[in-house]
PDB file of C-alpha atoms in Angstrom:
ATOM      1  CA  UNK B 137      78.683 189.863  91.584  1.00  0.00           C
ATOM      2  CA  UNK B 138      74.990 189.900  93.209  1.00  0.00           C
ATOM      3  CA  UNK B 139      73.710 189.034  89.526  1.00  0.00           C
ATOM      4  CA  UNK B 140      76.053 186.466  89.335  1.00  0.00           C
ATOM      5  CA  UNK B 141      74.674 184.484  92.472  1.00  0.00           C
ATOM      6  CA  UNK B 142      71.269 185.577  91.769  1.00  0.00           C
ATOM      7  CA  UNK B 143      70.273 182.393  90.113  1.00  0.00           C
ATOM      8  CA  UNK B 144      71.361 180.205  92.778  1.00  0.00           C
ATOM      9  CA  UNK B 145      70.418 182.449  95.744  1.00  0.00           C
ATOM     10  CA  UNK B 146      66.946 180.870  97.596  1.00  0.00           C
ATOM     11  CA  UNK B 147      64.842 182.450  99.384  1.00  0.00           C
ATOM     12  CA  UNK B 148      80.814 187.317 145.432  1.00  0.00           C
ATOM     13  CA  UNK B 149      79.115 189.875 143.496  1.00  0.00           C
ATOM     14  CA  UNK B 150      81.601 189.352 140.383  1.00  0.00           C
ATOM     15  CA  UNK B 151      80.948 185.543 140.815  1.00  0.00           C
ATOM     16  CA  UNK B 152      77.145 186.020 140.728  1.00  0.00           C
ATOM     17  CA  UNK B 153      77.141 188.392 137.766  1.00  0.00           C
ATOM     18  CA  UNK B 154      79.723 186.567 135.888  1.00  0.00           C
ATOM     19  CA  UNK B 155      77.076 183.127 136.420  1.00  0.00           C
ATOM     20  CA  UNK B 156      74.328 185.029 134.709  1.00  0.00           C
ATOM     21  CA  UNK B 157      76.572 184.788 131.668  1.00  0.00           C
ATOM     22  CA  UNK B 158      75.107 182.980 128.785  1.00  0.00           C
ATOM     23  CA  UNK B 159      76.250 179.850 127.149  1.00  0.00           C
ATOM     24  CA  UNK B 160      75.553 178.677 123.790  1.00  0.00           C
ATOM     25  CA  UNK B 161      74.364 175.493 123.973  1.00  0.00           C
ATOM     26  CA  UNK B 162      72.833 172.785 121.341  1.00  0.00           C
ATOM     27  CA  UNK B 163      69.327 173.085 122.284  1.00  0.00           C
ATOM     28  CA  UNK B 164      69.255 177.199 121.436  1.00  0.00           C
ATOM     29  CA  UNK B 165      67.950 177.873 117.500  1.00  0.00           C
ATOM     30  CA  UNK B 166      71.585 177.815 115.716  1.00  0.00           C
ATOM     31  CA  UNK B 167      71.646 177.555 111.892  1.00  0.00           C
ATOM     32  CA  UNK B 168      74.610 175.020 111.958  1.00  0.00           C
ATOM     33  CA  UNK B 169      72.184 172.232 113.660  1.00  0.00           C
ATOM     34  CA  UNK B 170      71.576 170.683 110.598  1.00  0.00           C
ATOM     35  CA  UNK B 171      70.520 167.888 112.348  1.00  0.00           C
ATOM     36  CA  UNK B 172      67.271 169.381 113.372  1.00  0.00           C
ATOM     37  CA  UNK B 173      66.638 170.744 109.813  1.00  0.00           C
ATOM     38  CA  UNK B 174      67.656 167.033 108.467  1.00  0.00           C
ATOM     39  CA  UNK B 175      64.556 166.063 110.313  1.00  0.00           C
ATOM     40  CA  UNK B 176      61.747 168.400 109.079  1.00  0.00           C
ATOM     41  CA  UNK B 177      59.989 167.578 105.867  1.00  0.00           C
ATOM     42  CA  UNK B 178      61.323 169.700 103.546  1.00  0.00           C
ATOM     43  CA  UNK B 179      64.765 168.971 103.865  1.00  0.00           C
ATOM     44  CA  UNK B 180      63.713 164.939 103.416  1.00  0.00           C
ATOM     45  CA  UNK B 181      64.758 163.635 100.649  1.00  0.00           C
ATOM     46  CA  UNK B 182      64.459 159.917  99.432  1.00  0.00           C
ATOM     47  CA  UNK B 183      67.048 158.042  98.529  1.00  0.00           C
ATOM     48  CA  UNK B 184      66.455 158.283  94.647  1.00  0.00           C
ATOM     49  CA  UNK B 185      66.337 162.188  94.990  1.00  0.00           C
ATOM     50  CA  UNK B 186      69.921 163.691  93.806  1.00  0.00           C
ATOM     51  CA  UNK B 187      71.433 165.977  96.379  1.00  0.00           C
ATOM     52  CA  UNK B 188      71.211 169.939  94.913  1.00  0.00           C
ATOM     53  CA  UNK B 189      74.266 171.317  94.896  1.00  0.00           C
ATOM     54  CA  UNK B 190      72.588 174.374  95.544  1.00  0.00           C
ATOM     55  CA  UNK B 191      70.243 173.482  98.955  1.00  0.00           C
ATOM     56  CA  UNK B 192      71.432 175.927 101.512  1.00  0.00           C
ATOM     57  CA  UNK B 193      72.964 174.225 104.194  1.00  0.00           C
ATOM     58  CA  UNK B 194      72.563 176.577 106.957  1.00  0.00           C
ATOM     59  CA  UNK B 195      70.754 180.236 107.710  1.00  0.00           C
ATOM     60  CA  UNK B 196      73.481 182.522 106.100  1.00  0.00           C
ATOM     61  CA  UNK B 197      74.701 180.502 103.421  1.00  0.00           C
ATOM     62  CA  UNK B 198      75.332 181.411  99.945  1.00  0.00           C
ATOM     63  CA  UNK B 199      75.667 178.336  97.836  1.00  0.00           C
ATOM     64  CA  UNK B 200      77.742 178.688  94.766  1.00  0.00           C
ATOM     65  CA  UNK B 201      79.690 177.070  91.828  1.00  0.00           C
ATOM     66  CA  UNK B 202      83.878 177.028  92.033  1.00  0.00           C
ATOM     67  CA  UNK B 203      83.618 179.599  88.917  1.00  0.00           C
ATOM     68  CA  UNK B 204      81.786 181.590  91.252  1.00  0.00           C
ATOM     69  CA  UNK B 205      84.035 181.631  93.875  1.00  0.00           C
ATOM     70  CA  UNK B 206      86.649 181.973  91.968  1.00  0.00           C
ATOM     71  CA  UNK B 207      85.047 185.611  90.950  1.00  0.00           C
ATOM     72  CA  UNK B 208      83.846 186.446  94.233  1.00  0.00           C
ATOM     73  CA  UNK B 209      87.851 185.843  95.526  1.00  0.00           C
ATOM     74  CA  UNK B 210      88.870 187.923  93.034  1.00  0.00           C
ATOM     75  CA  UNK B 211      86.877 190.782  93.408  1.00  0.00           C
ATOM     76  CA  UNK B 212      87.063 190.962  96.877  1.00  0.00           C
ATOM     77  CA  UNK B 213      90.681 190.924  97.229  1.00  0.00           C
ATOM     78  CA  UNK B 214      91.141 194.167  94.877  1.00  0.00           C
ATOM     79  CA  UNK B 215      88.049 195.524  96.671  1.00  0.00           C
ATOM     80  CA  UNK B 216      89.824 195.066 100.310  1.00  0.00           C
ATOM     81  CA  UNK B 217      92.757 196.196  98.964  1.00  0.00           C
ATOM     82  CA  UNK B 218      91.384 199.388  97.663  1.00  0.00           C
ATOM     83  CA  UNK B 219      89.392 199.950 101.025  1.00  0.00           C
ATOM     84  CA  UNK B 220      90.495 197.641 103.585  1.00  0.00           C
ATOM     85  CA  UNK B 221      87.659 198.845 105.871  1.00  0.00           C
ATOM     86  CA  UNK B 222      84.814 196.911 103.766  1.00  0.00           C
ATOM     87  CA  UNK B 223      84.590 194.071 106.331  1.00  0.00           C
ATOM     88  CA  UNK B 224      82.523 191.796 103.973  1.00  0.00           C
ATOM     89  CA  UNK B 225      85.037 192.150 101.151  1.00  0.00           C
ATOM     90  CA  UNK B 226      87.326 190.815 103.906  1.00  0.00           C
ATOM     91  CA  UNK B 227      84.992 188.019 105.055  1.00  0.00           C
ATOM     92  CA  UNK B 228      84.120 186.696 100.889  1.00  0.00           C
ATOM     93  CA  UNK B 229      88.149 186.311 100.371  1.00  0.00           C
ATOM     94  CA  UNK B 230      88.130 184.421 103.789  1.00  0.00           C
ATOM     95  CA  UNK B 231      85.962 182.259 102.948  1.00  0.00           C
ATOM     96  CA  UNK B 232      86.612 181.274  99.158  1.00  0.00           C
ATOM     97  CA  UNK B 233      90.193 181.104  99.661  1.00  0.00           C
ATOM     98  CA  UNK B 234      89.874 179.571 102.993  1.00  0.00           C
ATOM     99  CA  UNK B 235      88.363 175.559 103.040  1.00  0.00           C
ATOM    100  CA  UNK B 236      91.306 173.933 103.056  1.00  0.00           C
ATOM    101  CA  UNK B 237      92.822 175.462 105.715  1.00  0.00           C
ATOM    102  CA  UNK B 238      89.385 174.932 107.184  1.00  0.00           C
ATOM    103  CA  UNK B 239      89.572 172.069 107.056  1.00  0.00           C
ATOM    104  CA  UNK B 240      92.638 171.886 108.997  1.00  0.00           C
ATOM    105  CA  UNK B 241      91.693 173.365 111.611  1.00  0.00           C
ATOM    106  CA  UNK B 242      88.361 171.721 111.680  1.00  0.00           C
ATOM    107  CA  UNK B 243      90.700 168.139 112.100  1.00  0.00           C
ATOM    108  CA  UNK B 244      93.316 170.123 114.920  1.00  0.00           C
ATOM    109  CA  UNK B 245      89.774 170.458 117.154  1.00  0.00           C
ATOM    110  CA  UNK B 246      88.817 167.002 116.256  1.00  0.00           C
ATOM    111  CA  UNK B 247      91.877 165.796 118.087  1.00  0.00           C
ATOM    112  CA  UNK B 248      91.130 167.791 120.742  1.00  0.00           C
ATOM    113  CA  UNK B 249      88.909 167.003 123.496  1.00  0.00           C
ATOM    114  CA  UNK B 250      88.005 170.746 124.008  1.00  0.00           C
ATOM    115  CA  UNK B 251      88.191 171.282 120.634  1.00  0.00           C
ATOM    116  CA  UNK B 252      85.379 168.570 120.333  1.00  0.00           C
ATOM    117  CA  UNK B 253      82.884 169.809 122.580  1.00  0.00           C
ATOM    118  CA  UNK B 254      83.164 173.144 120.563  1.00  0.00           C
ATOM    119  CA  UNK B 255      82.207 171.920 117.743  1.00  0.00           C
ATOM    120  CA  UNK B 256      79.090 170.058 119.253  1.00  0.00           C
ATOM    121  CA  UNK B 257      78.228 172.655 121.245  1.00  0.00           C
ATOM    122  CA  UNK B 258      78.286 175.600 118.720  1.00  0.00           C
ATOM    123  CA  UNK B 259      79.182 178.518 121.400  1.00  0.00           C
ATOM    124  CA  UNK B 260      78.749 182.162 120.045  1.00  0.00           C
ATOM    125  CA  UNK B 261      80.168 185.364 120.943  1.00  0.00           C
ATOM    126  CA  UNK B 262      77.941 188.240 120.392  1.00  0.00           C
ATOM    127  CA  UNK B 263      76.098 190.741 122.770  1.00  0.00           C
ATOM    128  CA  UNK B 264      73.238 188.190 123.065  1.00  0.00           C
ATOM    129  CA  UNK B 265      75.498 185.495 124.910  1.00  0.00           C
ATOM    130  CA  UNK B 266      78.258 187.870 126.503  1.00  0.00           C
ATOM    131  CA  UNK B 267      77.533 189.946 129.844  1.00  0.00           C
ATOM    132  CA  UNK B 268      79.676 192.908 129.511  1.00  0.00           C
ATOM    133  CA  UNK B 269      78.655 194.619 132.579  1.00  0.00           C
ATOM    134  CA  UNK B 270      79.067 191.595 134.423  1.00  0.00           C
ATOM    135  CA  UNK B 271      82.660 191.212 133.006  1.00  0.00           C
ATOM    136  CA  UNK B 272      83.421 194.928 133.520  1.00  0.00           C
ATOM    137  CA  UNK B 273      83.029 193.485 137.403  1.00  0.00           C
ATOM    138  CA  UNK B 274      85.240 191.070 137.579  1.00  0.00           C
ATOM    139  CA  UNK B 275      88.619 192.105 139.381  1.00  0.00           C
ATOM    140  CA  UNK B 276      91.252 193.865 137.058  1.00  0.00           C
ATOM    141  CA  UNK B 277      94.008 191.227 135.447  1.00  0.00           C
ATOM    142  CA  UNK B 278      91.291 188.817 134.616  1.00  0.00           C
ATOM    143  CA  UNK B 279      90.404 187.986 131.103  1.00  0.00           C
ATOM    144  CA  UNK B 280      86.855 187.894 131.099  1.00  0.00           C
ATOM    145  CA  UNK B 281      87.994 192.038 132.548  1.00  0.00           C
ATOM    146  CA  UNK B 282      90.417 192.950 130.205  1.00  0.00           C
ATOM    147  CA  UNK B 283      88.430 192.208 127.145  1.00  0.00           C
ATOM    148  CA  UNK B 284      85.841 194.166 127.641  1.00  0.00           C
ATOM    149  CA  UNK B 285      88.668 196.697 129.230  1.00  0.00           C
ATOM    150  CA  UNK B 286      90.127 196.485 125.635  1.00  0.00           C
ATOM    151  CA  UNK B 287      86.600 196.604 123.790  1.00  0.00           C
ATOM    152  CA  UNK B 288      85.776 199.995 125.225  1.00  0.00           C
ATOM    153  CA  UNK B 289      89.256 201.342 124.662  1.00  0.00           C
ATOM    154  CA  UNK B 290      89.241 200.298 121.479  1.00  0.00           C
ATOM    155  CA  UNK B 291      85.509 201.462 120.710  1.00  0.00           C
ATOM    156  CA  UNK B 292      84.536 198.191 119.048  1.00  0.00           C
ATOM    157  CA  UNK B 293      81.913 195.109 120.017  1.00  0.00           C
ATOM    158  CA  UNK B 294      81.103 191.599 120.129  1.00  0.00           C
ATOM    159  CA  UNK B 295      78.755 191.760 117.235  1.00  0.00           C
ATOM    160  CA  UNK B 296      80.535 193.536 114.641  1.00  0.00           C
ATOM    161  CA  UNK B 297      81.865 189.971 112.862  1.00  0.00           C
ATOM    162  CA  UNK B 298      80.269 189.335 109.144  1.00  0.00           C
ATOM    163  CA  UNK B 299      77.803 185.799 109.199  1.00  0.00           C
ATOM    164  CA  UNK B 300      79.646 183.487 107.175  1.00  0.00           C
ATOM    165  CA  UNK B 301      77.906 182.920 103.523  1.00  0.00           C
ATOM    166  CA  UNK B 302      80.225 181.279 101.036  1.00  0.00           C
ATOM    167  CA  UNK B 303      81.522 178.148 103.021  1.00  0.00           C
ATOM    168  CA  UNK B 304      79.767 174.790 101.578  1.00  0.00           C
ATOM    169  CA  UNK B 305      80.182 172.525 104.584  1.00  0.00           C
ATOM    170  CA  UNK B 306      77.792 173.573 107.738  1.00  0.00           C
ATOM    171  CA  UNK B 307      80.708 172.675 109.903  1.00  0.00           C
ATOM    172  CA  UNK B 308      83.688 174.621 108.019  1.00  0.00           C
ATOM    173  CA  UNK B 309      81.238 177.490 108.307  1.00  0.00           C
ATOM    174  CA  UNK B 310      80.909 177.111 111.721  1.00  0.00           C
ATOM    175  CA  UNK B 311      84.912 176.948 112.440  1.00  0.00           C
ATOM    176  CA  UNK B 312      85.027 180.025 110.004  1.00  0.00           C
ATOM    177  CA  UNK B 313      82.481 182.092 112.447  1.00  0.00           C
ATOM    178  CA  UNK B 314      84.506 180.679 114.974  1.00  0.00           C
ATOM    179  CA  UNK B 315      87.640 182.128 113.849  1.00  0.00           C
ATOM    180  CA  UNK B 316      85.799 185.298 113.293  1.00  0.00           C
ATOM    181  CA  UNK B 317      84.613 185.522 116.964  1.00  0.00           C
ATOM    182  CA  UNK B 318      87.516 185.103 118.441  1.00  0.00           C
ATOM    183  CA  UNK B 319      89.845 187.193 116.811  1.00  0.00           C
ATOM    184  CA  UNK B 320      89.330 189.902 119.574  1.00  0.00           C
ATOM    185  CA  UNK B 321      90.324 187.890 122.115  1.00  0.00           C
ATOM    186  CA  UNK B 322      93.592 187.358 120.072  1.00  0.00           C
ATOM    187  CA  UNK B 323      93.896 190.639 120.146  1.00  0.00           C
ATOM    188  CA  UNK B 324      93.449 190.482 123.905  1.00  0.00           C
ATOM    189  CA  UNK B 325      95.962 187.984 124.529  1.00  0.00           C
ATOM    190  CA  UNK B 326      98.884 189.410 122.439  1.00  0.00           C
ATOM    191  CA  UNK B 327      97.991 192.508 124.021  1.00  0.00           C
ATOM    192  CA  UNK B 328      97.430 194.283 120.425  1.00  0.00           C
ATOM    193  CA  UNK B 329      94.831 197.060 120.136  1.00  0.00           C
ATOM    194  CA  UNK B 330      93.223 197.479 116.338  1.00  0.00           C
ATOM    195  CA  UNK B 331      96.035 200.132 114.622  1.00  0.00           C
ATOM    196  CA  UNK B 332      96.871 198.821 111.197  1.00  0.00           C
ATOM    197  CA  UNK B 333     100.230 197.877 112.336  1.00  0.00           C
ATOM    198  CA  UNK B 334      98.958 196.436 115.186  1.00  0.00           C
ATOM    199  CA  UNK B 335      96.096 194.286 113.294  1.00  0.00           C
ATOM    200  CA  UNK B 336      99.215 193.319 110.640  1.00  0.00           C
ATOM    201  CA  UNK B 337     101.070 191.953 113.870  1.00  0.00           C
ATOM    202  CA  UNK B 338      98.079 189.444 114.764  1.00  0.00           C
ATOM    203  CA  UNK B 339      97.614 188.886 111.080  1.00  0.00           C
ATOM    204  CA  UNK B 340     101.172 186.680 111.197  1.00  0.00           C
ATOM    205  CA  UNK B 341     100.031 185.442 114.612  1.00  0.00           C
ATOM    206  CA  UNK B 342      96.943 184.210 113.177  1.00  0.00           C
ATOM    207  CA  UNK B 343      99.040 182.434 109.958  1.00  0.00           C
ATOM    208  CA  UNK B 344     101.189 180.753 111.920  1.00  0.00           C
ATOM    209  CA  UNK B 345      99.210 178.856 113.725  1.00  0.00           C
ATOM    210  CA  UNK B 346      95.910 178.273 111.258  1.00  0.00           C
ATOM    211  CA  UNK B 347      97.594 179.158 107.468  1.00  0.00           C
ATOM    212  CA  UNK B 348      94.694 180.491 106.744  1.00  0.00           C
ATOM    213  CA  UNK B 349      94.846 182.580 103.138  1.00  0.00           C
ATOM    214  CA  UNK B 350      93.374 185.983 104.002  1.00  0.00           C
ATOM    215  CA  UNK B 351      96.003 186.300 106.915  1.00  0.00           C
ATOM    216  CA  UNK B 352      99.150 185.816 105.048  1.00  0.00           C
ATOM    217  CA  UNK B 353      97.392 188.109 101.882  1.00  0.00           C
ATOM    218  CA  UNK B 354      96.561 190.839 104.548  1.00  0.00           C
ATOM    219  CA  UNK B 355     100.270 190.314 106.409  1.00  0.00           C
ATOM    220  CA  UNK B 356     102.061 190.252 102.591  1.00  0.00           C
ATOM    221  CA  UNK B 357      99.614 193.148 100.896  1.00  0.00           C
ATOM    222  CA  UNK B 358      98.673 195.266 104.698  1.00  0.00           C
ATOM    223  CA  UNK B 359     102.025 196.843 105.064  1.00  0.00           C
ATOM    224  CA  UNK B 360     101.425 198.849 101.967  1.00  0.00           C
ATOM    225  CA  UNK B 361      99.439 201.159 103.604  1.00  0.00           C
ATOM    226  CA  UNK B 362     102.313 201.685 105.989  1.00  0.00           C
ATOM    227  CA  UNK B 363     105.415 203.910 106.689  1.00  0.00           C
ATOM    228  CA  UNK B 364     108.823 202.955 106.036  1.00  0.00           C
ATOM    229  CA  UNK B 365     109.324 203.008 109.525  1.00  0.00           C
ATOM    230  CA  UNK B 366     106.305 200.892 110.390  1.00  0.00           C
ATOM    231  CA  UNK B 367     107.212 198.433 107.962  1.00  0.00           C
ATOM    232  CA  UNK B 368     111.011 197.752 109.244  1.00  0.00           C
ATOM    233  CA  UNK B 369     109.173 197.137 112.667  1.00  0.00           C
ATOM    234  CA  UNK B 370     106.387 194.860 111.450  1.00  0.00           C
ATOM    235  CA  UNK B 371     109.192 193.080 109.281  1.00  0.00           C
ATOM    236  CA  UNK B 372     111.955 193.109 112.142  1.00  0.00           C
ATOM    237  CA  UNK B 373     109.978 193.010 115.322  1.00  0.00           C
ATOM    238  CA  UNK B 374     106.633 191.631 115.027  1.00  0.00           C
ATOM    239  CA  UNK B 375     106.678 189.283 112.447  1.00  0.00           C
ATOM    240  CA  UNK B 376     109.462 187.501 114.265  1.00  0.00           C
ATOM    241  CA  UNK B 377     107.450 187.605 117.403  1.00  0.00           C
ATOM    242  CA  UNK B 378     104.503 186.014 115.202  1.00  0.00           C
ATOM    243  CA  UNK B 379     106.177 182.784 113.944  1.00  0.00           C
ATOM    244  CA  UNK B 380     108.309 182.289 117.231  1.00  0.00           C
ATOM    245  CA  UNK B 381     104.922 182.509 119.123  1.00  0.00           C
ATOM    246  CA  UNK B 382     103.410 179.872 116.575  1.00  0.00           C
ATOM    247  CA  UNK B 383     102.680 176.172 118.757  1.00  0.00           C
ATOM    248  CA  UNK B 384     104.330 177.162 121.973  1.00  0.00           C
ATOM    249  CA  UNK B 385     101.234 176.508 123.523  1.00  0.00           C
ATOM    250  CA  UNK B 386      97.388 175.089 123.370  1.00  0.00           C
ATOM    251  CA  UNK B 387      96.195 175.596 119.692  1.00  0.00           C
ATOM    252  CA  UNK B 388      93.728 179.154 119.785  1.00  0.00           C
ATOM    253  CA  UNK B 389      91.393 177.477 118.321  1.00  0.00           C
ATOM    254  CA  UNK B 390      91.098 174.438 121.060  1.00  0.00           C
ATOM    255  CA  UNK B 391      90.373 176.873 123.765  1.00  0.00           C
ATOM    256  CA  UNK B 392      86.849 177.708 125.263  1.00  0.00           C
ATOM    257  CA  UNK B 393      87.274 181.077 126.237  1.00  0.00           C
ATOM    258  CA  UNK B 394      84.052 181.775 127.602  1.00  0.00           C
ATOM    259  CA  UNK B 395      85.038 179.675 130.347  1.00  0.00           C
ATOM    260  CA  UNK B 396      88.426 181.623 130.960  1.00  0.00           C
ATOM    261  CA  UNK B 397      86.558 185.053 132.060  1.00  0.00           C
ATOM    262  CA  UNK B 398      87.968 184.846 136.100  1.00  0.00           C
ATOM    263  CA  UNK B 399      91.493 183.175 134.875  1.00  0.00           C
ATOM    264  CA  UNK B 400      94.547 185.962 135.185  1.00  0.00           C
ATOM    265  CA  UNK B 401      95.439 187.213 131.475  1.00  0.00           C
ATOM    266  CA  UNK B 402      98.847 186.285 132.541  1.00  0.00           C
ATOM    267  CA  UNK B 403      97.771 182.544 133.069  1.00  0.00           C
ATOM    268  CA  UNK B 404      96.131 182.663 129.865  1.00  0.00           C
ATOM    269  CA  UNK B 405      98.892 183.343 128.005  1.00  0.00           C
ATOM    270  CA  UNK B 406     100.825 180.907 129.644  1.00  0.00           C
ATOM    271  CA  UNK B 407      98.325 178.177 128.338  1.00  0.00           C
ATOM    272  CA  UNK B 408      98.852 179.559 124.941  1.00  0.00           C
ATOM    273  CA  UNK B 409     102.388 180.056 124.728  1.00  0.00           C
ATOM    274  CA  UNK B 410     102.270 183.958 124.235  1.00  0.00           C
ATOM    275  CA  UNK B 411     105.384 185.696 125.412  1.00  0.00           C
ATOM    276  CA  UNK B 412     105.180 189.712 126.180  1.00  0.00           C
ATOM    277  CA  UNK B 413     104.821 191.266 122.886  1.00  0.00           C
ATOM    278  CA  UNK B 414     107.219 194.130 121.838  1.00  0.00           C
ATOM    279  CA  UNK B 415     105.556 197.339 122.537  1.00  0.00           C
ATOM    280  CA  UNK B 416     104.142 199.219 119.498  1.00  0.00           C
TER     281      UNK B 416
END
């Protein structure tokens, strides 16, 4: 698959701690402000120059043909299959099966005016912009408290999400990493730790309300790997809960969560429409 991209590739106390929080914001070094490459010289172009299909269009990005994509989606959905640990298998089928509903999504934050200042302010979850020891102060019930509650339980981190490479449009890349850094605090929300059957459950949750591809393959394909038992319950229990839970409340995607760290999980999921998921 490398060798088929190969020609294309180019080279009070909880207060003050939780204010020294970072916040993304447009004037940090992003590679989705294309409108600070647009200006340097070697991204000019003049008017009679035709566009390369090829140009990368931000820091990560892969560009490549539909044939391509086409193989990479292929090969990464019988790789995930086969080993659904290998993250970046999980991230290529994302991505190449994933611009439409993209897309979508892209036009649901449009309408939105928090969803707007998302997009033009490019926040990012990773260790770089999130305080965890100042979260781990805030008081017990809060979000910005039970994440990182739920991170250490869980033994995972903010910066363990694949950079997006195969998405053509600088913007759709940026919803897709995004969609990616969020997912924990899905998992947060719903209450859901990262068990297979568990990670199936927010799968559906996830579908309902973006359609993305790579959910409904995982949801459909995931429950192979599990028992009979687990299966009637994911079928019975939790993918009911999924699709009632779909647009009973602000669309995920239209929330700034960064700003919810002192807000009450419980008022959180309120906002979002989340009722008390069935215990696992």
């Amino acid at each position: 698959m490398s060798q088929l991209l190969s020609a294309h590739r180019l080279t009070g106390s909880a207060r003050k701690n939780v204010s020294k929080l970072k916040s993304f914001h447009s004037g940090r070094s992003s590679p989705f402000l294309l409108h600070e490459l647009a200006n340097l010289p070697e991204h000019r172009q003049s008017p009679d120059t035709p566009l390369n299909p090829y140009t990368p269009k931000y820091q990560s990005h892969i560009p490549s043909s539909s044939i391509q994509k086409l193989v990479i989606a292929v090969g990464s959905a019988f790789t995930a299959l086969a080993v659904p640990t290998r993250a970046d298998m999980v991230a290529a089928l994302g991505e190449t099966t994933g611009p439409y509903a993209l897309g979508r999504i892209r036009d649901k934050m449009m309408a939105d005016a928090v969803g707007r200042r998302i997009l033009r302010e490019k926040p990012v979850v990773d260790s770089a912009t999130v305080d965890l020891d100042a979260l781990r102060q805030l008081p017990n019930g809060t979000f910005g408290r039970e994440y990182v509650r739920w991170l250490d339980a869980e033994g995972v981190g903010p910066d363990s999400r694949e950079p997006v490479k195969y998405v053509d449009d600088a913007v759709l890349a940026y919803v897709m990493q995004r969609y990616r850094q969020v997912h924990d605090f899905w998992h947060v929300v719903t209450g859901m730790s990262v068990s297979v059957e568990a990670e199936l459950a927010v799968k559906w949750w996830e579908f309902a309300h973006h359609g993305m591809p790579v959910a409904l393959l995982s949801g459909v394909f995931g429950p192979l790997r599990l028992t009979a038992q687990q299966r009637e319950r994911l079928l019975t229990v939790y993918v009911p809960w999924a699709l009632r839970n779909a647009g009973r409340g602000k669309y995920p995607m239209n929330v700034y969560y960064e700003e919810k760290w002192e807000m009450p999980l419980e008022e959180l999921r309120k906002e979002l429409g989340v009722e008390a998921v069935p215990a696992l």
